[in-house]
Short mmCIF file of N, CA and C in Angstrom, two decimals:
data_model
loop_
_atom_site.label_atom_id
_atom_site.label_comp_id
_atom_site.label_asym_id
_atom_site.label_seq_id
_atom_site.Cartn_x
_atom_site.Cartn_y
_atom_site.Cartn_z
N UNK Z 109 0.46 29.09 82.50
CA UNK Z 109 1.01 30.14 81.76
C UNK Z 109 -0.23 30.89 80.97
N UNK Z 110 0.21 32.38 80.94
CA UNK Z 110 -0.67 33.33 80.48
C UNK Z 110 -0.47 33.17 79.01
N UNK Z 111 -1.55 33.69 78.30
CA UNK Z 111 -1.39 33.93 76.75
C UNK Z 111 -0.01 34.59 76.27
N UNK Z 112 0.23 35.61 77.00
CA UNK Z 112 1.34 36.48 76.64
C UNK Z 112 2.51 35.40 76.73
N UNK Z 113 2.92 34.63 77.84
CA UNK Z 113 3.72 33.46 77.95
C UNK Z 113 3.86 32.69 77.02
N UNK Z 114 2.48 32.08 76.68
CA UNK Z 114 2.74 30.91 75.62
C UNK Z 114 2.82 31.77 74.21
N UNK Z 115 2.77 33.01 73.70
CA UNK Z 115 3.18 33.42 72.86
C UNK Z 115 4.94 33.74 72.76
N UNK Z 116 5.29 34.01 73.81
CA UNK Z 116 6.74 34.10 74.13
C UNK Z 116 7.46 32.84 73.92
N UNK Z 117 6.89 31.98 74.34
CA UNK Z 117 7.43 30.44 74.41
C UNK Z 117 7.29 30.06 72.79
N UNK Z 118 6.45 30.12 72.28
CA UNK Z 118 6.30 29.83 70.82
C UNK Z 118 7.68 30.55 69.93
N UNK Z 119 7.48 31.60 70.00
CA UNK Z 119 8.43 32.55 69.34
C UNK Z 119 9.95 32.07 69.72
N UNK Z 120 10.11 31.78 71.08
CA UNK Z 120 11.52 31.28 71.42
C UNK Z 120 11.79 29.78 71.02
N UNK Z 121 10.77 28.94 70.97
CA UNK Z 121 10.93 27.92 70.67
C UNK Z 121 11.22 27.45 68.95
N UNK Z 122 11.13 28.60 68.32
CA UNK Z 122 11.50 28.32 66.96
C UNK Z 122 13.04 28.53 66.69
N UNK Z 123 13.84 28.71 67.82
CA UNK Z 123 15.24 28.64 68.01
C UNK Z 123 15.63 27.48 68.79
N UNK Z 124 16.24 26.17 68.03
CA UNK Z 124 16.28 25.00 68.68
C UNK Z 124 17.66 25.00 69.75
N UNK Z 125 17.43 24.19 70.49
CA UNK Z 125 18.49 24.06 71.34
C UNK Z 125 20.00 23.48 70.82
N UNK Z 126 20.93 23.60 71.36
CA UNK Z 126 22.28 23.03 70.69
C UNK Z 126 22.23 21.57 71.30
N UNK Z 127 21.57 21.10 72.32
CA UNK Z 127 21.28 19.83 72.97
C UNK Z 127 20.03 19.58 73.63
N UNK Z 128 19.51 18.60 73.62
CA UNK Z 128 18.26 18.07 74.62
C UNK Z 128 18.21 16.64 74.43
N UNK Z 129 18.41 16.39 75.80
CA UNK Z 129 18.07 14.71 75.95
C UNK Z 129 17.46 14.66 77.36
N UNK Z 130 16.48 13.64 77.30
CA UNK Z 130 15.43 13.32 78.15
C UNK Z 130 15.59 11.68 78.64
N UNK Z 131 15.66 11.66 79.71
CA UNK Z 131 15.63 10.02 80.17
C UNK Z 131 15.04 9.95 81.68
N UNK Z 132 14.21 9.06 81.80
CA UNK Z 132 13.79 8.92 83.23
C UNK Z 132 13.46 10.20 84.26
N UNK Z 133 12.77 11.22 83.28
CA UNK Z 133 12.10 12.17 84.04
C UNK Z 133 13.21 13.05 84.24
N UNK Z 134 14.59 12.93 83.95
CA UNK Z 134 15.42 13.85 83.74
C UNK Z 134 16.12 14.54 82.51
N UNK Z 135 16.15 15.80 82.46
CA UNK Z 135 16.25 16.48 81.32
C UNK Z 135 17.74 17.32 81.20
N UNK Z 136 18.19 17.61 80.09
CA UNK Z 136 19.37 18.04 79.89
C UNK Z 136 19.34 18.84 78.65
N UNK Z 137 19.24 20.19 78.72
CA UNK Z 137 19.28 21.14 77.69
C UNK Z 137 20.39 22.30 77.72
N UNK Z 138 21.19 22.45 76.49
CA UNK Z 138 22.11 23.43 76.30
C UNK Z 138 21.70 24.12 75.54
N UNK Z 139 21.61 25.46 75.71
CA UNK Z 139 21.70 26.41 74.70
C UNK Z 139 22.88 27.59 74.74
N UNK Z 140 22.93 28.35 73.71
CA UNK Z 140 24.03 29.32 73.62
C UNK Z 140 23.48 30.99 73.64
N UNK Z 141 24.10 31.58 74.28
CA UNK Z 141 23.60 33.00 74.28
C UNK Z 141 24.82 33.78 74.05
N UNK Z 142 24.72 34.60 72.66
CA UNK Z 142 25.63 35.62 72.07
C UNK Z 142 25.60 37.04 72.77
N UNK Z 143 26.64 37.48 73.27
CA UNK Z 143 26.58 38.85 73.84
C UNK Z 143 26.25 38.83 75.44
N UNK Z 144 25.98 37.67 75.89
CA UNK Z 144 25.63 37.59 77.34
C UNK Z 144 26.95 37.05 77.97
N UNK Z 145 27.24 37.75 78.98
CA UNK Z 145 28.40 37.30 79.79
C UNK Z 145 28.43 36.74 80.79
N UNK Z 146 29.25 36.02 81.26
CA UNK Z 146 28.65 34.84 82.39
C UNK Z 146 28.51 35.51 83.84
N UNK Z 147 28.80 36.57 83.95
CA UNK Z 147 28.37 37.32 85.13
C UNK Z 147 26.95 37.75 85.05
N UNK Z 148 26.50 38.32 83.78
CA UNK Z 148 25.16 38.47 83.64
C UNK Z 148 24.23 37.18 83.69
N UNK Z 149 24.57 36.30 83.09
CA UNK Z 149 24.05 34.75 83.11
C UNK Z 149 23.77 34.32 84.50
N UNK Z 150 24.86 34.51 85.41
CA UNK Z 150 24.77 34.13 86.68
C UNK Z 150 23.93 34.92 87.53
N UNK Z 151 23.84 36.09 87.41
CA UNK Z 151 22.63 37.08 87.68
C UNK Z 151 21.39 36.70 87.36
N UNK Z 152 21.02 36.29 86.40
CA UNK Z 152 19.95 36.05 85.75
C UNK Z 152 19.29 34.69 86.60
N UNK Z 153 20.24 33.53 86.66
CA UNK Z 153 20.23 32.51 87.25
C UNK Z 153 19.68 32.65 88.85
N UNK Z 154 20.44 33.48 89.26
CA UNK Z 154 20.11 33.93 90.86
C UNK Z 154 18.83 34.39 90.95
N UNK Z 155 18.41 35.30 90.16
CA UNK Z 155 17.02 35.95 90.10
C UNK Z 155 16.03 34.81 89.92
N UNK Z 156 16.22 33.86 89.38
CA UNK Z 156 15.55 32.70 89.00
C UNK Z 156 15.06 31.70 90.16
N UNK Z 157 15.73 32.24 91.34
CA UNK Z 157 16.00 31.24 92.05
C UNK Z 157 17.13 30.34 92.39
N UNK Z 158 18.16 30.45 91.55
CA UNK Z 158 19.31 29.61 92.09
C UNK Z 158 20.45 30.42 92.81
N UNK Z 159 21.22 29.51 93.30
CA UNK Z 159 22.42 29.91 94.28
C UNK Z 159 23.55 29.47 93.53
N UNK Z 160 24.73 30.34 93.56
CA UNK Z 160 25.80 30.34 92.99
C UNK Z 160 26.71 29.03 93.55
N UNK Z 161 27.14 27.95 92.86
CA UNK Z 161 28.11 27.39 93.78
C UNK Z 161 29.64 27.49 93.59
N UNK Z 162 29.99 27.84 92.27
CA UNK Z 162 31.24 28.33 91.98
C UNK Z 162 31.11 29.25 90.50
N UNK Z 163 32.26 29.66 89.99
CA UNK Z 163 32.03 30.38 88.90
C UNK Z 163 31.44 29.97 87.79
N UNK Z 164 31.19 28.73 87.46
CA UNK Z 164 30.53 28.21 86.34
C UNK Z 164 29.33 27.66 86.72
N UNK Z 165 28.73 27.28 88.12
CA UNK Z 165 27.54 26.66 88.29
C UNK Z 165 26.74 27.15 89.26
N UNK Z 166 25.54 27.36 88.82
CA UNK Z 166 24.37 27.71 89.81
C UNK Z 166 23.16 26.61 89.97
N UNK Z 167 22.83 26.53 91.17
CA UNK Z 167 21.90 25.42 91.53
C UNK Z 167 20.74 26.23 91.99
N UNK Z 168 19.18 25.40 91.30
CA UNK Z 168 18.21 25.80 92.00
C UNK Z 168 17.20 24.81 92.21
N UNK Z 169 16.03 24.93 92.62
CA UNK Z 169 15.08 23.81 93.07
C UNK Z 169 14.91 22.80 91.82
N UNK Z 170 15.45 21.74 91.99
CA UNK Z 170 15.38 20.38 91.21
C UNK Z 170 16.20 20.95 89.68
N UNK Z 171 17.11 21.79 89.79
CA UNK Z 171 17.87 22.32 88.40
C UNK Z 171 19.30 22.72 88.86
N UNK Z 172 20.09 22.39 87.77
CA UNK Z 172 21.65 22.75 87.88
C UNK Z 172 22.07 23.54 86.58
N UNK Z 173 22.71 24.49 86.75
CA UNK Z 173 22.89 25.28 85.22
C UNK Z 173 24.54 25.42 85.48
N UNK Z 174 25.37 24.77 84.29
CA UNK Z 174 26.63 24.84 84.15
C UNK Z 174 26.91 25.93 82.80
N UNK Z 175 27.55 26.85 83.09
CA UNK Z 175 28.07 27.70 82.12
C UNK Z 175 29.60 27.44 81.58
N UNK Z 176 29.87 27.59 80.26
CA UNK Z 176 31.09 27.55 79.67
C UNK Z 176 31.05 28.81 78.43
N UNK Z 177 32.11 29.45 78.28
CA UNK Z 177 32.36 30.41 77.35
C UNK Z 177 32.92 30.27 76.42
N UNK Z 178 33.00 30.94 75.29
CA UNK Z 178 34.00 30.95 74.14
C UNK Z 178 33.79 32.66 73.49
N UNK Z 179 34.74 33.02 72.79
CA UNK Z 179 34.81 34.07 71.87
C UNK Z 179 34.56 33.59 70.67
N UNK Z 180 33.65 34.23 70.04
CA UNK Z 180 33.44 33.91 68.39
C UNK Z 180 33.34 35.27 67.54
N UNK Z 181 33.96 35.14 66.29
CA UNK Z 181 34.14 36.10 65.46
C UNK Z 181 32.75 36.28 64.83
N UNK Z 182 32.38 37.46 64.55
CA UNK Z 182 31.01 37.75 64.17
C UNK Z 182 31.15 39.20 62.96
N UNK Z 183 31.40 38.69 61.82
CA UNK Z 183 31.89 39.89 61.13
C UNK Z 183 33.14 40.48 61.62
N UNK Z 184 33.29 41.78 61.90
CA UNK Z 184 34.61 42.32 62.29
C UNK Z 184 34.65 42.30 63.85
N UNK Z 185 33.63 41.80 64.42
CA UNK Z 185 33.65 41.93 65.79
C UNK Z 185 33.77 40.46 66.39
N UNK Z 186 34.06 40.45 67.84
CA UNK Z 186 34.47 39.28 68.48
C UNK Z 186 33.38 39.53 69.78
N UNK Z 187 32.44 38.43 69.66
CA UNK Z 187 31.28 38.08 70.66
C UNK Z 187 31.77 37.27 71.66
N UNK Z 188 31.30 37.49 73.00
CA UNK Z 188 31.33 36.14 73.88
C UNK Z 188 30.09 35.75 73.84
N UNK Z 189 30.01 34.11 73.79
CA UNK Z 189 28.96 33.31 73.66
C UNK Z 189 29.01 32.24 75.01
N UNK Z 190 28.17 32.51 75.86
CA UNK Z 190 27.69 31.87 77.03
C UNK Z 190 26.70 30.66 76.65
N UNK Z 191 27.53 29.39 76.66
CA UNK Z 191 26.47 28.22 76.74
C UNK Z 191 26.19 27.82 78.06
N UNK Z 192 25.01 27.19 78.24
CA UNK Z 192 24.57 27.13 79.46
C UNK Z 192 23.75 25.74 79.29
N UNK Z 193 24.17 24.73 80.18
CA UNK Z 193 23.60 23.31 80.34
C UNK Z 193 22.86 23.35 81.44
N UNK Z 194 21.61 23.05 81.32
CA UNK Z 194 20.74 22.87 82.40
C UNK Z 194 20.66 21.26 82.68
N UNK Z 195 20.33 20.91 83.84
CA UNK Z 195 19.90 19.33 84.03
C UNK Z 195 19.23 19.47 85.29
N UNK Z 196 18.39 18.43 85.27
CA UNK Z 196 17.56 18.33 86.36
C UNK Z 196 15.97 17.45 85.91
N UNK Z 197 15.07 17.93 87.05
CA UNK Z 197 13.87 17.36 86.69
C UNK Z 197 13.16 18.01 85.78
N UNK Z 198 12.60 17.33 84.69
CA UNK Z 198 12.15 17.86 83.56
C UNK Z 198 11.18 18.99 83.65
N UNK Z 199 10.32 19.14 84.48
CA UNK Z 199 9.34 20.13 84.45
C UNK Z 199 10.11 21.41 85.00
N UNK Z 200 10.90 21.13 86.05
CA UNK Z 200 11.74 22.36 86.62
C UNK Z 200 12.68 22.68 85.50
N UNK Z 201 13.29 22.34 84.81
CA UNK Z 201 14.26 22.74 83.77
C UNK Z 201 13.77 23.24 82.67
N UNK Z 202 12.28 22.84 82.19
CA UNK Z 202 11.69 23.64 81.24
C UNK Z 202 11.15 24.91 81.68
N UNK Z 203 10.66 24.98 83.08
CA UNK Z 203 10.14 26.18 83.50
C UNK Z 203 11.45 27.43 83.75
N UNK Z 204 12.86 26.79 84.20
CA UNK Z 204 13.63 27.88 84.39
C UNK Z 204 14.44 28.19 82.91
N UNK Z 205 14.57 27.22 82.07
CA UNK Z 205 14.99 27.79 80.81
C UNK Z 205 14.14 28.65 80.07
N UNK Z 206 12.86 28.66 80.08
CA UNK Z 206 11.91 29.51 79.38
C UNK Z 206 12.02 30.69 80.17
N UNK Z 207 12.07 30.83 81.58
CA UNK Z 207 12.03 32.17 81.96
C UNK Z 207 13.57 32.78 81.93
N UNK Z 208 14.51 31.88 81.84
CA UNK Z 208 15.80 32.54 81.45
C UNK Z 208 16.01 33.22 79.93
N UNK Z 209 15.38 32.32 79.14
CA UNK Z 209 15.29 32.99 77.74
C UNK Z 209 14.65 34.08 77.87
N UNK Z 210 13.52 34.41 78.34
CA UNK Z 210 12.88 35.37 78.06
C UNK Z 210 13.62 36.69 78.75
N UNK Z 211 14.35 36.43 79.92
CA UNK Z 211 15.33 37.62 80.66
C UNK Z 211 16.35 37.71 79.78
N UNK Z 212 16.97 36.73 79.18
CA UNK Z 212 17.96 37.12 78.16
C UNK Z 212 17.87 37.68 76.86
N UNK Z 213 16.76 37.40 76.24
CA UNK Z 213 16.22 37.69 74.87
C UNK Z 213 16.90 39.19 74.69
N UNK Z 214 17.51 39.14 73.49
CA UNK Z 214 17.89 40.59 73.16
C UNK Z 214 17.29 40.97 71.63
N UNK Z 215 16.44 41.85 71.46
CA UNK Z 215 15.77 42.33 69.92
C UNK Z 215 16.98 42.91 69.50
N UNK Z 216 16.95 42.35 68.22
CA UNK Z 216 17.93 43.07 67.11
C UNK Z 216 17.72 44.64 67.10
N UNK Z 217 18.75 45.26 66.63
CA UNK Z 217 18.84 46.67 66.25
C UNK Z 217 19.53 47.49 67.24
#
């Protein structure tokens, strides 16, 4: 990991996941992404080496991502929030989640 990647990871790690469990080398992480459509999320996951299984599932080497969406009110607006649950080999999941979060990051403003 490059110094720039370590810096990005440290900044992203300040936002905790919705869920994180690990057992027997298998990791499960759920994170929510506001303003990210399911089709954008699937495109990002495919660009990270995954293959679309169905409308809600993408599988990659040693990981699987399952999407869920809901609409949430934010002030006078309603945003789509896409939740993604990754499961699989701990190292593979950690790597793909970090790369996905860097792709999906939206700066305010």
